[in-house]
Coordinates of C-alpha atoms in Angstrom, one line a residue:
M1 CA -4.3 -3.4 25.1
P2 CA -7.2 -1.0 24.1
Y3 CA -9.4 -2.3 21.3
T4 CA -8.7 1.0 19.4
V5 CA -5.1 -0.2 19.0
W6 CA -6.3 -3.4 17.4
G7 CA -8.6 -1.4 15.2
L8 CA -5.6 0.6 14.0
A9 CA -3.8 -2.6 13.4
L10 CA -6.6 -3.8 11.1
A11 CA -6.6 -0.4 9.3
Q12 CA -2.8 -0.8 8.9
A13 CA -3.3 -4.3 7.5
L14 CA -5.7 -3.0 4.9
L15 CA -3.4 -0.2 3.8
T16 CA -0.3 -2.4 3.9
T17 CA -2.2 -4.9 1.6
G18 CA -2.5 -2.0 -0.8
N19 CA 1.1 -1.1 -0.4
I20 CA 2.1 -4.7 -1.3
L21 CA 0.0 -4.5 -4.4
L22 CA 1.8 -1.4 -5.4
V23 CA 5.2 -3.0 -4.7
A24 CA 4.3 -6.1 -6.7
V25 CA 3.1 -4.3 -9.8
S26 CA 4.2 -0.6 -10.0
A27 CA 7.8 -1.2 -11.2
L28 CA 6.5 -3.8 -13.8
I29 CA 3.9 -1.4 -15.0
G30 CA 6.5 1.3 -15.2
K31 CA 8.7 -1.0 -17.3
Q32 CA 5.7 -1.6 -19.6
L33 CA 4.8 2.1 -20.0
A34 CA 8.2 3.8 -19.8
S35 CA 10.0 5.0 -22.9
H36 CA 13.4 5.2 -21.1
P37 CA 15.0 2.9 -18.4
A38 CA 15.3 5.9 -16.0
L39 CA 11.5 6.2 -16.0
V40 CA 10.8 2.6 -15.0
T41 CA 10.5 3.4 -11.3
A42 CA 9.0 6.9 -11.7
P43 CA 5.6 5.6 -10.4
V44 CA 7.3 4.2 -7.3
A45 CA 9.3 7.4 -6.8
S46 CA 6.1 9.5 -7.2
Q47 CA 4.4 7.4 -4.5
F48 CA 7.2 8.3 -2.1
L49 CA 7.0 11.9 -3.2
G50 CA 3.4 12.0 -2.3
L51 CA 4.2 10.3 1.0
I52 CA 6.9 12.7 2.0
L53 CA 4.9 15.8 1.0
A54 CA 2.0 14.5 3.2
T55 CA 4.0 13.8 6.4
L56 CA 4.6 17.3 7.8
P57 CA 1.1 18.7 6.9
A58 CA -0.6 15.5 8.2
A59 CA 1.2 15.7 11.6
F60 CA 0.3 19.4 12.0
L61 CA -3.3 19.0 10.8
M62 CA -3.8 16.2 13.3
Q63 CA -3.0 18.6 16.2
K64 CA -5.6 21.0 14.7
L65 CA -8.3 18.7 13.5
G66 CA -7.7 15.4 15.3
R67 CA -6.4 12.2 13.9
K68 CA -9.7 10.8 12.7
K69 CA -10.5 13.6 10.3
V70 CA -7.1 13.5 8.8
F71 CA -7.1 9.7 8.5
I72 CA -10.4 10.0 6.6
I73 CA -8.9 12.5 4.2
G74 CA -6.0 10.2 3.6
N75 CA -8.3 7.3 2.6
V76 CA -10.2 9.5 0.2
F77 CA -6.9 10.4 -1.5
G78 CA -6.2 6.7 -1.8
I79 CA -9.6 6.0 -3.4
I80 CA -9.1 8.9 -5.9
G81 CA -5.5 7.7 -6.7
A82 CA -6.6 4.2 -7.4
A83 CA -9.3 5.5 -9.8
V84 CA -6.8 7.7 -11.6
A85 CA -4.4 4.7 -12.0
I86 CA -7.2 2.6 -13.5
Q87 CA -7.9 5.2 -16.1
A88 CA -4.2 5.6 -16.8
L89 CA -3.8 1.8 -17.5
L90 CA -6.8 1.8 -19.8
I91 CA -5.2 4.5 -22.0
S92 CA -1.6 3.4 -21.4
S93 CA -0.4 6.7 -19.9
L94 CA 2.7 6.7 -17.7
L95 CA 2.2 10.3 -16.7
L96 CA -1.4 9.7 -15.6
F97 CA -0.4 6.5 -13.8
T98 CA 2.3 8.3 -12.0
L99 CA -0.2 10.9 -10.9
G100 CA -2.5 8.2 -9.5
I101 CA 0.4 6.6 -7.6
F102 CA 1.3 10.0 -6.3
L103 CA -2.2 10.4 -4.8
T104 CA -2.0 7.0 -3.2
G105 CA 1.4 8.1 -1.8
I106 CA -0.4 10.9 0.0
A107 CA -2.7 8.3 1.5
I108 CA 0.2 6.2 2.6
G109 CA 2.0 9.1 4.1
I110 CA -1.0 10.0 6.3
A111 CA -1.4 6.4 7.3
Q112 CA 2.1 6.3 8.7
Q113 CA 0.7 8.2 11.7
Y114 CA -1.3 5.0 12.6
R115 CA 1.6 3.8 14.7
F116 CA 1.9 7.2 16.5
A117 CA -1.9 7.2 17.0
A118 CA -1.5 3.9 18.9
L119 CA 0.7 5.6 21.4
D120 CA -2.1 8.1 22.2
E121 CA -4.5 5.2 23.0
C122 CA -2.5 3.5 25.7
A123 CA -0.2 4.0 28.7
K124 CA 3.5 4.8 28.2
D125 CA 4.8 1.6 29.6
V126 CA 3.1 -0.4 26.8
H127 CA 4.2 1.9 24.0
P128 CA 6.7 -0.7 22.4
K129 CA 3.9 -3.3 22.5
A130 CA 1.4 -0.9 21.0
I131 CA 3.7 -0.1 18.1
S132 CA 4.3 -3.8 17.5
V133 CA 0.6 -4.5 17.5
V134 CA -0.1 -1.9 14.9
M135 CA 2.8 -3.1 12.7
S136 CA 1.7 -6.7 13.1
G137 CA -1.3 -5.8 11.0
G138 CA 1.0 -6.3 8.1
V139 CA 1.0 -10.1 8.6
L140 CA -2.5 -10.3 7.3
A141 CA -1.5 -8.1 4.4
A142 CA 1.4 -10.4 3.6
F143 CA -1.1 -13.2 2.7
I144 CA -3.7 -11.1 1.0
G145 CA -1.6 -8.6 -0.9
P146 CA 0.5 -10.9 -3.2
N147 CA -2.5 -13.3 -3.8
L148 CA -4.7 -10.3 -4.6
A149 CA -2.0 -9.2 -7.1
I150 CA -2.2 -12.6 -8.8
W151 CA -5.9 -13.1 -8.7
S152 CA -6.7 -9.6 -10.0
Q153 CA -4.8 -10.4 -13.2
Q154 CA -7.8 -12.4 -14.2
W155 CA -10.4 -9.8 -13.6
F156 CA -9.9 -7.6 -16.7
A157 CA -8.7 -9.4 -19.9
Q158 CA -7.8 -6.2 -21.7
N159 CA -5.2 -5.2 -19.0
V160 CA -3.8 -7.6 -16.4
Y161 CA -3.0 -4.9 -14.0
V162 CA -6.3 -3.0 -13.9
G163 CA -7.8 -5.5 -11.4
A164 CA -5.0 -4.7 -8.9
F165 CA -6.2 -1.1 -8.7
V166 CA -9.8 -2.0 -8.4
G167 CA -8.8 -4.1 -5.4
L168 CA -6.7 -1.2 -4.1
A169 CA -9.8 1.1 -4.2
G170 CA -11.8 -1.5 -2.3
L171 CA -9.2 -1.7 0.4
Y172 CA -9.2 2.1 0.9
V173 CA -13.0 2.0 1.1
L174 CA -12.9 -0.6 3.8
A175 CA -10.2 1.3 5.7
L176 CA -12.3 4.5 5.4
I177 CA -15.3 2.7 7.0
L178 CA -13.2 1.3 9.8
I179 CA -11.6 4.7 10.7
I180 CA -15.1 6.4 10.7
V181 CA -16.4 3.9 13.3
L182 CA -13.3 3.8 15.4
P183 CA -13.4 6.1 18.5
L184 CA -9.9 7.6 18.3
K185 CA -8.7 10.2 20.7
S186 CA -8.6 13.7 19.2
N187 CA -4.8 14.4 19.7
T188 CA -5.5 18.1 19.3
V189 CA -3.3 20.6 21.0
N190 CA -4.7 24.0 22.1
A191 CA -3.1 27.2 20.8
A192 CA -1.6 28.2 24.2
A193 CA 0.1 24.8 24.7
A194 CA 1.3 24.7 21.1
Q195 CA 3.3 27.9 21.7
T196 CA 4.8 26.9 25.1
D197 CA 8.4 25.7 25.1
V198 CA 8.5 24.3 21.6
R199 CA 12.1 23.8 20.7
S200 CA 13.5 24.6 17.2
Y201 CA 14.6 21.8 14.9
G202 CA 18.2 22.7 15.6
A203 CA 17.7 22.2 19.3
L204 CA 15.7 19.1 18.8
F205 CA 18.3 17.5 16.6
Q206 CA 21.0 18.1 19.2
Q207 CA 19.5 15.1 21.1
P208 CA 21.4 11.9 20.5
L209 CA 18.0 10.1 20.8
L210 CA 16.5 11.9 17.9
V211 CA 19.6 11.7 15.7
A212 CA 19.9 7.9 16.3
A213 CA 16.2 7.4 15.5
T214 CA 16.3 9.4 12.3
V215 CA 19.5 7.8 11.1
S216 CA 18.4 4.2 11.8
G217 CA 14.9 4.9 10.4
A218 CA 16.1 6.7 7.3
I219 CA 18.9 4.4 6.2
G220 CA 17.1 1.2 7.3
Y221 CA 14.0 2.2 5.3
G222 CA 16.0 3.5 2.4
V223 CA 18.1 0.4 1.9
M224 CA 15.0 -1.8 2.3
V225 CA 13.1 0.1 -0.4
F226 CA 16.2 0.2 -2.6
L227 CA 16.6 -3.6 -2.6
M228 CA 12.9 -4.4 -2.5
T229 CA 12.1 -2.1 -5.5
A230 CA 15.0 -3.5 -7.5
T231 CA 14.2 -7.2 -6.8
P232 CA 11.1 -7.7 -9.0
L233 CA 13.1 -6.1 -11.9
A234 CA 16.1 -8.3 -11.2
M235 CA 13.9 -11.4 -11.1
H236 CA 12.2 -10.3 -14.3
H237 CA 15.6 -10.0 -16.0
H238 CA 16.3 -13.6 -15.0
D239 CA 13.0 -14.8 -16.5
Y240 CA 11.1 -15.6 -13.3
A241 CA 7.3 -15.7 -13.7
F242 CA 5.1 -13.1 -11.9
P243 CA 3.7 -15.6 -9.4
D244 CA 7.3 -16.4 -8.3
I245 CA 8.0 -12.7 -7.9
A246 CA 4.8 -12.3 -5.9
V247 CA 5.7 -15.1 -3.5
V248 CA 9.1 -13.6 -2.9
I249 CA 7.4 -10.3 -2.1
Q250 CA 4.9 -12.1 0.1
W251 CA 7.7 -13.6 2.3
H252 CA 9.5 -10.3 2.3
V253 CA 6.4 -8.7 3.8
L254 CA 6.1 -11.6 6.3
G255 CA 9.6 -10.8 7.3
M256 CA 8.7 -7.2 7.7
F257 CA 5.7 -7.8 10.0
V258 CA 5.8 -11.2 11.7
P259 CA 8.6 -10.1 14.0
S260 CA 6.3 -7.3 15.3
F261 CA 4.7 -9.9 17.6
F262 CA 7.9 -10.0 19.7
T263 CA 10.0 -7.0 18.7
G264 CA 8.5 -4.9 21.5
H265 CA 9.4 -7.6 24.0
L266 CA 13.0 -7.8 22.6
I267 CA 13.4 -4.0 22.9
K268 CA 12.2 -4.1 26.6
R269 CA 14.6 -6.9 27.4
H270 CA 17.7 -5.9 25.4
G271 CA 17.3 -2.2 24.8
L272 CA 16.8 -0.1 21.6
K273 CA 20.4 0.1 20.4
P274 CA 21.1 -3.7 20.3
I275 CA 17.9 -4.4 18.4
I276 CA 18.5 -1.6 15.9
L277 CA 22.1 -2.8 15.4
L278 CA 20.8 -6.4 14.9
G279 CA 18.4 -5.1 12.2
C280 CA 21.2 -3.3 10.4
A281 CA 23.3 -6.5 10.5
L282 CA 20.4 -8.4 8.9
L283 CA 20.2 -5.8 6.1
I284 CA 23.9 -6.3 5.4
I285 CA 23.5 -10.1 5.3
S286 CA 20.6 -9.7 2.9
A287 CA 22.8 -7.8 0.4
I288 CA 25.6 -10.2 0.8
I289 CA 23.3 -13.2 -0.1
N290 CA 22.3 -11.4 -3.2
L291 CA 25.9 -11.0 -4.2
F292 CA 26.4 -14.8 -4.1
G293 CA 23.8 -15.8 -6.7
Q294 CA 20.5 -15.1 -8.5
S295 CA 18.7 -18.4 -7.9
Y296 CA 15.1 -18.3 -6.6
Y297 CA 16.4 -19.2 -3.1
H298 CA 18.9 -16.4 -3.1
F299 CA 16.2 -13.9 -3.9
F300 CA 13.8 -15.5 -1.4
T301 CA 16.2 -15.7 1.5
A302 CA 17.7 -12.3 1.0
L303 CA 14.3 -10.5 0.8
L304 CA 13.0 -12.4 3.8
L305 CA 16.0 -11.2 5.9
L306 CA 15.7 -7.7 4.5
G307 CA 12.2 -7.6 5.9
V308 CA 13.2 -8.7 9.4
G309 CA 16.1 -6.2 9.4
W310 CA 13.7 -3.4 8.4
N311 CA 11.3 -4.4 11.2
F312 CA 14.0 -4.2 13.9
T313 CA 15.3 -0.8 12.7
F314 CA 11.9 0.8 12.0
I315 CA 10.2 -0.2 15.2
G316 CA 13.3 0.7 17.2
A317 CA 13.5 4.0 15.5
T318 CA 9.8 4.7 16.2
Q319 CA 10.3 4.1 19.9
L320 CA 13.3 6.3 19.9
V321 CA 11.3 9.2 18.4
S322 CA 8.6 8.8 21.0
L323 CA 11.2 9.5 23.7
A324 CA 12.6 12.7 22.1
Y325 CA 9.8 15.2 22.3
R326 CA 7.5 17.1 24.7
P327 CA 3.7 16.7 24.2
Q328 CA 3.4 20.1 22.5
E329 CA 6.3 19.1 20.1
K330 CA 4.6 15.8 19.1
G331 CA 3.4 16.9 15.6
K332 CA 6.6 18.8 14.9
V333 CA 8.9 15.9 15.7
Q334 CA 6.8 13.1 14.3
G335 CA 6.2 15.0 11.1
M336 CA 9.9 15.8 10.5
N337 CA 11.0 12.3 11.4
D338 CA 8.7 10.8 8.8
F339 CA 9.6 13.5 6.3
L340 CA 13.3 12.6 6.6
V341 CA 12.8 8.8 6.6
F342 CA 10.5 8.7 3.6
S343 CA 12.5 11.3 1.7
T344 CA 15.4 8.8 1.9
A345 CA 13.1 6.0 0.8
A346 CA 11.9 8.2 -2.2
V347 CA 15.4 8.8 -3.4
A348 CA 16.1 5.1 -3.0
S349 CA 13.1 4.1 -5.0
L350 CA 13.9 6.6 -7.7
F351 CA 17.4 5.3 -8.2
A352 CA 16.6 1.6 -7.7
G353 CA 15.2 1.0 -11.2
Q354 CA 17.9 3.1 -12.9
T355 CA 20.7 1.4 -11.1
V356 CA 19.5 -2.2 -11.8
E357 CA 18.8 -1.3 -15.5
T358 CA 22.1 0.5 -16.1
I359 CA 24.9 -0.8 -14.0
G360 CA 23.3 -4.1 -12.7
W361 CA 21.9 -5.9 -9.8
M362 CA 25.3 -6.5 -8.1
W363 CA 25.8 -2.8 -7.8
V364 CA 22.4 -2.3 -6.1
N365 CA 23.6 -4.6 -3.3
L366 CA 27.2 -3.2 -3.2
I367 CA 25.9 0.4 -2.8
S368 CA 23.7 -0.7 0.1
L369 CA 26.6 -2.1 2.2
P370 CA 28.5 1.1 3.2
L371 CA 25.2 2.9 3.9
V372 CA 24.1 0.4 6.5
A373 CA 27.6 0.3 7.9
M374 CA 27.5 4.0 8.4
A375 CA 24.2 3.8 10.2
M376 CA 25.6 1.1 12.5
L377 CA 28.6 3.2 13.3
L378 CA 26.5 6.3 14.1
I379 CA 24.1 4.3 16.3
A380 CA 26.9 2.5 18.1
K381 CA 28.8 5.7 18.9
S382 CA 25.6 7.5 20.1
R383 CA 25.1 7.8 23.8
T384 CA 21.5 6.8 23.5
Q385 CA 20.3 4.6 26.4
A386 CA 16.9 3.0 26.8

């Protein structure tokens, strides 16, 4: 495996650490600053808004400017976003905090291309393993992120959450330095090639491969975000301390990324559809566990399985996408796939807080069940073969 893939995995680890910080504190900060329950997860939703608005431009810019330059731009957005969030916390402004999280969302959206960049760095026969290696960077983040969220509460006495965003800015600086020194392939496409036999979106989405990838990626990611965003709020309602919430998030993230060490092998051995369907089944089991109780172990087990289910659906979907385009269509397909996947996640994050605050935690899980079942049905009926 080329060392550039491992470098991308480390960059992914740094940015995922930042994402975990945001997951652990953003909804709680929203609850502290919001004047209405519907606004509690507005910062989380703004993060996904920034993410989805970045996906299509980032994919196209990478074909014009190369991946490295666009990755650098993304990390700069992250640094600026963390600085804005710090100022917002100091003056207790939900609007300014939401803006800061929006800017970090742009950084996260651009960083989603790390997994596609790994495909450019290695031969096609090791693509599943390359995706898994990059995603496995999240294992390091699972240990650093929640602990950083806890430790940083002691850094600034006037506001327990300011330290988290100082740490976030530091992570983006480290990722920026790493991307600068990493010799990534350019990924640029010349103008003549870009205009040759590029299919329309209508023609592209007639492919069962691409439909299956988009459905499994969007619903798998959306349900994961819906339950993950609502869980800290549900635990807070049941008077769990922040360190308990952080540990549950930590194991959730371990569930998201530890399987990456063998997901690629499982896909090669059993095929894409069985692994994606297994991931969907785990998402359903997670929601069912939440319906049976609100003890610490219910939250812990459910979120752990939620992470594993997401891993199988997301890595499987990424591999499906890589089979559904010609070289000159790379930016178009990758960008649109991420746009649809993260648009779904943004909607899920927006309604997660409002749902748990208004109609309750049980309904958060009940709503998830038919969505995942629909994804399973569509994937099972597709004629995709791998």
